[in-house]
Each structure stands twice: as C-alpha cells, then as structure tokens.
PDB file of C-alpha atoms in Angstrom:
ATOM      1  CA  UNK T   5     -72.699 -29.534 -36.428  1.00 51.00           C
ATOM      2  CA  UNK T   6     -70.472 -27.978 -33.808  1.00 60.00           C
ATOM      3  CA  UNK T   7     -68.901 -30.452 -31.509  1.00 68.00           C
ATOM      4  CA  UNK T   8     -68.743 -29.124 -27.985  1.00 83.00           C
ATOM      5  CA  UNK T   9     -67.013 -32.040 -26.374  1.00 92.00           C
ATOM      6  CA  UNK T  10     -63.359 -31.627 -25.608  1.00 93.00           C
ATOM      7  CA  UNK T  11     -60.884 -34.368 -24.810  1.00 94.00           C
ATOM      8  CA  UNK T  12     -58.151 -33.940 -22.244  1.00 94.00           C
ATOM      9  CA  UNK T  13     -55.585 -36.057 -20.485  1.00 95.00           C
ATOM     10  CA  UNK T  14     -54.930 -35.851 -16.783  1.00 96.00           C
ATOM     11  CA  UNK T  15     -52.064 -37.722 -15.186  1.00 96.00           C
ATOM     12  CA  UNK T  16     -52.811 -39.342 -11.866  1.00 95.00           C
ATOM     13  CA  UNK T  17     -50.308 -40.525  -9.267  1.00 93.00           C
ATOM     14  CA  UNK T  18     -51.067 -42.975  -6.497  1.00 90.00           C
ATOM     15  CA  UNK T  19     -53.236 -45.608  -8.163  1.00 90.00           C
ATOM     16  CA  UNK T  20     -52.080 -49.147  -7.579  1.00 88.00           C
ATOM     17  CA  UNK T  21     -54.907 -51.428  -8.607  1.00 86.00           C
ATOM     18  CA  UNK T  22     -58.119 -51.730 -10.539  1.00 88.00           C
ATOM     19  CA  UNK T  23     -60.289 -50.747  -7.633  1.00 85.00           C
ATOM     20  CA  UNK T  24     -58.592 -47.341  -7.572  1.00 86.00           C
ATOM     21  CA  UNK T  25     -59.244 -47.028 -11.300  1.00 92.00           C
ATOM     22  CA  UNK T  26     -62.878 -47.981 -10.979  1.00 91.00           C
ATOM     23  CA  UNK T  27     -63.478 -45.655  -8.046  1.00 89.00           C
ATOM     24  CA  UNK T  28     -62.138 -42.711 -10.028  1.00 93.00           C
ATOM     25  CA  UNK T  29     -64.042 -43.629 -13.191  1.00 95.00           C
ATOM     26  CA  UNK T  30     -67.247 -44.060 -11.250  1.00 93.00           C
ATOM     27  CA  UNK T  31     -66.929 -40.875  -9.198  1.00 92.00           C
ATOM     28  CA  UNK T  32     -65.696 -38.525 -11.913  1.00 94.00           C
ATOM     29  CA  UNK T  33     -67.975 -40.073 -14.505  1.00 95.00           C
ATOM     30  CA  UNK T  34     -70.971 -39.085 -12.399  1.00 94.00           C
ATOM     31  CA  UNK T  35     -70.256 -35.342 -12.699  1.00 94.00           C
ATOM     32  CA  UNK T  36     -72.421 -33.209 -14.949  1.00 95.00           C
ATOM     33  CA  UNK T  37     -70.455 -32.277 -18.039  1.00 95.00           C
ATOM     34  CA  UNK T  38     -68.194 -35.315 -17.962  1.00 96.00           C
ATOM     35  CA  UNK T  39     -69.229 -37.380 -20.945  1.00 95.00           C
ATOM     36  CA  UNK T  40     -66.799 -40.205 -20.519  1.00 96.00           C
ATOM     37  CA  UNK T  41     -63.676 -41.014 -18.595  1.00 96.00           C
ATOM     38  CA  UNK T  42     -61.172 -43.729 -19.219  1.00 97.00           C
ATOM     39  CA  UNK T  43     -58.466 -44.347 -16.672  1.00 96.00           C
ATOM     40  CA  UNK T  44     -55.323 -46.254 -17.550  1.00 96.00           C
ATOM     41  CA  UNK T  45     -53.445 -47.779 -14.668  1.00 93.00           C
ATOM     42  CA  UNK T  46     -50.392 -48.503 -16.833  1.00 94.00           C
ATOM     43  CA  UNK T  47     -50.045 -44.947 -18.126  1.00 94.00           C
ATOM     44  CA  UNK T  48     -51.165 -43.369 -14.823  1.00 95.00           C
ATOM     45  CA  UNK T  49     -53.450 -41.250 -16.877  1.00 95.00           C
ATOM     46  CA  UNK T  50     -57.123 -40.466 -17.383  1.00 96.00           C
ATOM     47  CA  UNK T  51     -58.613 -39.557 -20.727  1.00 96.00           C
ATOM     48  CA  UNK T  52     -61.669 -37.391 -20.209  1.00 96.00           C
ATOM     49  CA  UNK T  53     -64.322 -36.283 -22.682  1.00 95.00           C
ATOM     50  CA  UNK T  54     -66.056 -33.285 -21.212  1.00 95.00           C
ATOM     51  CA  UNK T  55     -68.250 -30.347 -22.115  1.00 95.00           C
ATOM     52  CA  UNK T  56     -66.355 -27.140 -21.225  1.00 93.00           C
ATOM     53  CA  UNK T  57     -69.632 -25.233 -20.946  1.00 92.00           C
ATOM     54  CA  UNK T  58     -70.677 -27.424 -18.029  1.00 94.00           C
ATOM     55  CA  UNK T  59     -67.435 -28.262 -16.259  1.00 95.00           C
ATOM     56  CA  UNK T  60     -63.874 -26.968 -16.350  1.00 95.00           C
ATOM     57  CA  UNK T  61     -60.818 -29.130 -16.608  1.00 94.00           C
ATOM     58  CA  UNK T  62     -59.548 -27.596 -13.379  1.00 95.00           C
ATOM     59  CA  UNK T  63     -62.570 -28.718 -11.413  1.00 95.00           C
ATOM     60  CA  UNK T  64     -62.174 -32.259 -12.774  1.00 96.00           C
ATOM     61  CA  UNK T  65     -58.554 -32.184 -11.630  1.00 95.00           C
ATOM     62  CA  UNK T  66     -59.586 -30.844  -8.201  1.00 94.00           C
ATOM     63  CA  UNK T  67     -62.199 -33.580  -7.873  1.00 93.00           C
ATOM     64  CA  UNK T  68     -59.537 -36.243  -8.471  1.00 94.00           C
ATOM     65  CA  UNK T  69     -57.258 -34.565  -5.916  1.00 92.00           C
ATOM     66  CA  UNK T  70     -60.103 -34.472  -3.398  1.00 90.00           C
ATOM     67  CA  UNK T  71     -60.300 -38.242  -3.763  1.00 91.00           C
ATOM     68  CA  UNK T  72     -56.748 -38.483  -2.486  1.00 90.00           C
ATOM     69  CA  UNK T  73     -54.732 -38.792  -5.678  1.00 92.00           C
ATOM     70  CA  UNK T  74     -52.223 -36.391  -7.175  1.00 93.00           C
ATOM     71  CA  UNK T  75     -53.524 -35.096 -10.471  1.00 95.00           C
ATOM     72  CA  UNK T  76     -51.976 -32.883 -13.129  1.00 96.00           C
ATOM     73  CA  UNK T  77     -53.422 -31.668 -16.391  1.00 94.00           C
ATOM     74  CA  UNK T  78     -51.428 -32.831 -19.400  1.00 89.00           C
ATOM     75  CA  UNK T  79     -51.491 -29.908 -21.738  1.00 78.00           C
ATOM     76  CA  UNK T  80     -51.378 -31.068 -25.305  1.00 66.00           C
ATOM     77  CA  UNK T  81     -48.186 -30.024 -27.029  1.00 58.00           C
ATOM     78  CA  UNK T  82     -49.358 -28.407 -30.209  1.00 51.00           C
TER      79      UNK T  82
ATOM     80  CA  UNK O 222     -61.051 -35.185  21.634  1.00 91.00           C
ATOM     81  CA  UNK O 223     -62.921 -38.314  20.714  1.00 94.00           C
ATOM     82  CA  UNK O 224     -61.604 -41.368  18.921  1.00 96.00           C
ATOM     83  CA  UNK O 225     -63.934 -42.656  16.227  1.00 97.00           C
ATOM     84  CA  UNK O 226     -63.674 -45.910  14.349  1.00 97.00           C
ATOM     85  CA  UNK O 227     -64.733 -46.397  10.742  1.00 97.00           C
ATOM     86  CA  UNK O 228     -64.873 -49.305   8.373  1.00 97.00           C
ATOM     87  CA  UNK O 229     -63.676 -48.265   4.922  1.00 95.00           C
ATOM     88  CA  UNK O 230     -63.731 -50.629   1.944  1.00 92.00           C
ATOM     89  CA  UNK O 231     -60.059 -50.394   1.006  1.00 91.00           C
ATOM     90  CA  UNK O 232     -58.640 -53.089  -1.220  1.00 88.00           C
ATOM     91  CA  UNK O 233     -55.059 -52.054  -1.863  1.00 86.00           C
ATOM     92  CA  UNK O 234     -52.278 -49.733  -0.779  1.00 88.00           C
ATOM     93  CA  UNK O 235     -53.504 -47.231  -3.365  1.00 86.00           C
ATOM     94  CA  UNK O 236     -56.842 -47.047  -1.545  1.00 87.00           C
ATOM     95  CA  UNK O 237     -55.279 -46.631   1.894  1.00 92.00           C
ATOM     96  CA  UNK O 238     -52.831 -44.135   0.409  1.00 91.00           C
ATOM     97  CA  UNK O 239     -55.737 -42.084  -0.913  1.00 92.00           C
ATOM     98  CA  UNK O 240     -57.447 -42.132   2.486  1.00 93.00           C
ATOM     99  CA  UNK O 241     -54.183 -41.148   4.172  1.00 94.00           C
ATOM    100  CA  UNK O 242     -53.705 -38.252   1.774  1.00 92.00           C
ATOM    101  CA  UNK O 243     -57.249 -36.957   2.298  1.00 92.00           C
ATOM    102  CA  UNK O 244     -56.917 -37.087   6.072  1.00 94.00           C
ATOM    103  CA  UNK O 245     -53.476 -35.472   6.012  1.00 93.00           C
ATOM    104  CA  UNK O 246     -54.929 -32.612   3.992  1.00 90.00           C
ATOM    105  CA  UNK O 247     -58.233 -32.129   5.829  1.00 90.00           C
ATOM    106  CA  UNK O 248     -57.521 -33.127   9.399  1.00 91.00           C
ATOM    107  CA  UNK O 249     -55.537 -30.059  10.360  1.00 90.00           C
ATOM    108  CA  UNK O 250     -56.664 -29.224  13.913  1.00 90.00           C
ATOM    109  CA  UNK O 251     -53.879 -29.407  16.495  1.00 91.00           C
ATOM    110  CA  UNK O 252     -53.821 -32.625  18.479  1.00 92.00           C
ATOM    111  CA  UNK O 253     -55.850 -34.641  15.996  1.00 95.00           C
ATOM    112  CA  UNK O 254     -54.495 -37.896  14.678  1.00 96.00           C
ATOM    113  CA  UNK O 255     -55.490 -40.883  12.585  1.00 96.00           C
ATOM    114  CA  UNK O 256     -54.512 -44.404  11.737  1.00 96.00           C
ATOM    115  CA  UNK O 257     -55.263 -46.277   8.531  1.00 96.00           C
ATOM    116  CA  UNK O 258     -55.326 -50.055   8.879  1.00 96.00           C
ATOM    117  CA  UNK O 259     -55.534 -51.587   5.421  1.00 94.00           C
ATOM    118  CA  UNK O 260     -55.528 -55.184   6.602  1.00 94.00           C
ATOM    119  CA  UNK O 261     -58.610 -54.777   8.795  1.00 96.00           C
ATOM    120  CA  UNK O 262     -60.173 -52.110   6.545  1.00 95.00           C
ATOM    121  CA  UNK O 263     -60.341 -49.842   9.543  1.00 96.00           C
ATOM    122  CA  UNK O 264     -59.680 -46.144   9.998  1.00 97.00           C
ATOM    123  CA  UNK O 265     -59.319 -44.650  13.463  1.00 97.00           C
ATOM    124  CA  UNK O 266     -59.559 -40.893  13.862  1.00 97.00           C
ATOM    125  CA  UNK O 267     -58.982 -38.826  16.973  1.00 96.00           C
ATOM    126  CA  UNK O 268     -60.513 -35.408  16.502  1.00 95.00           C
ATOM    127  CA  UNK O 269     -62.881 -32.816  17.899  1.00 94.00           C
ATOM    128  CA  UNK O 270     -64.926 -32.814  14.705  1.00 94.00           C
ATOM    129  CA  UNK O 271     -68.351 -34.487  14.774  1.00 94.00           C
ATOM    130  CA  UNK O 272     -68.541 -38.062  13.470  1.00 94.00           C
ATOM    131  CA  UNK O 273     -70.731 -36.998  10.519  1.00 94.00           C
ATOM    132  CA  UNK O 274     -68.131 -34.512   9.291  1.00 94.00           C
ATOM    133  CA  UNK O 275     -65.444 -37.180   9.451  1.00 95.00           C
ATOM    134  CA  UNK O 276     -67.698 -39.626   7.585  1.00 95.00           C
ATOM    135  CA  UNK O 277     -68.157 -37.090   4.780  1.00 92.00           C
ATOM    136  CA  UNK O 278     -64.398 -36.566   4.681  1.00 91.00           C
ATOM    137  CA  UNK O 279     -63.770 -40.285   4.266  1.00 92.00           C
ATOM    138  CA  UNK O 280     -66.530 -40.689   1.679  1.00 90.00           C
ATOM    139  CA  UNK O 281     -64.699 -38.227  -0.581  1.00 87.00           C
ATOM    140  CA  UNK O 282     -62.373 -41.004  -1.615  1.00 86.00           C
ATOM    141  CA  UNK O 283     -65.353 -42.786  -3.205  1.00 85.00           C
ATOM    142  CA  UNK O 284     -65.175 -45.906  -1.067  1.00 88.00           C
ATOM    143  CA  UNK O 285     -67.897 -47.363   1.059  1.00 91.00           C
ATOM    144  CA  UNK O 286     -67.674 -45.984   4.588  1.00 94.00           C
ATOM    145  CA  UNK O 287     -69.519 -47.140   7.688  1.00 95.00           C
ATOM    146  CA  UNK O 288     -69.274 -45.756  11.174  1.00 96.00           C
ATOM    147  CA  UNK O 289     -68.358 -48.316  13.821  1.00 96.00           C
ATOM    148  CA  UNK O 290     -68.532 -46.011  16.817  1.00 94.00           C
ATOM    149  CA  UNK O 291     -66.518 -44.379  19.537  1.00 94.00           C
ATOM    150  CA  UNK O 292     -63.530 -46.351  20.689  1.00 87.00           C
TER     151      UNK O 292
END
C-alpha cells in the first residue's frame, strides 16, 4: 500500500488566541487535498497532512497568508 | 469614494491584526482608507470598490462578516 499523504509543518505568525487557531483549522481543513490540520498556538505552527496530488504546500501557505497571517513553510532538515 | 461599515466577528487582537493585514494588502487604490475597531467589532472602509467586493475581501479572514451600510 502506497501512502500518498504527506505531512508538513508551516509556521504561522500573528495568532494570539484560540479563535485564530480555530478559524485557520476550519478554513484550511475545508480545502480538497487537506486531510487534517493541527494548529499549535504555543509553537506558532501548523501540522498539515495533505495529498500532494490534490494540493501543493505552497497553495496551503498562500491560503493562510490570504487569511491575514504570515506563513512560512518549515522545510524538514534531513 | 464611499464609506462602508461592516460588522466583523473579531475576538482578539490576532483577529483584528489579520483583518488589518488583509486590507493593507488588498486595498491599494489611492485615497482609500480603513479603520478596524476591535472593541465594537466594526470595520469602516472608504473606497471606490463596490460593497460586495469589500465583503468578499473581509470574508477571506474566515470570520463572520455582515454589511451594516453606508456611513
């Protein structure tokens, strides 16, 4: 079984409370190709499970920026 | 230029900061201006753009937006 889901971390600046977190989780989680998203207010970071055949990491990042937050992709250091 | 008033469900400075950032980025026509009032959950925008376009702009932040009317 080939697993298509990829996991990525995106750092997000500008969140101050849980309502920010929930808004992002709700909005981004509704996109096709995003399987799950978990936003941590403490780490200023979102952990996203996504299907790269349906959505790119860049468009997820752009979507967060469109919501008015600064987002940056955390490239895993291999 | 028309001044429009909107009610936006903002709960914290992060929410109003997000709205401010969106408007700073998208509201680029000369002479336009805006004001974000977190306490009264109100956003006032002076622009030549139609009210619907501004509503869509505000909705991008994922919060509930309702149009109050022209000031």
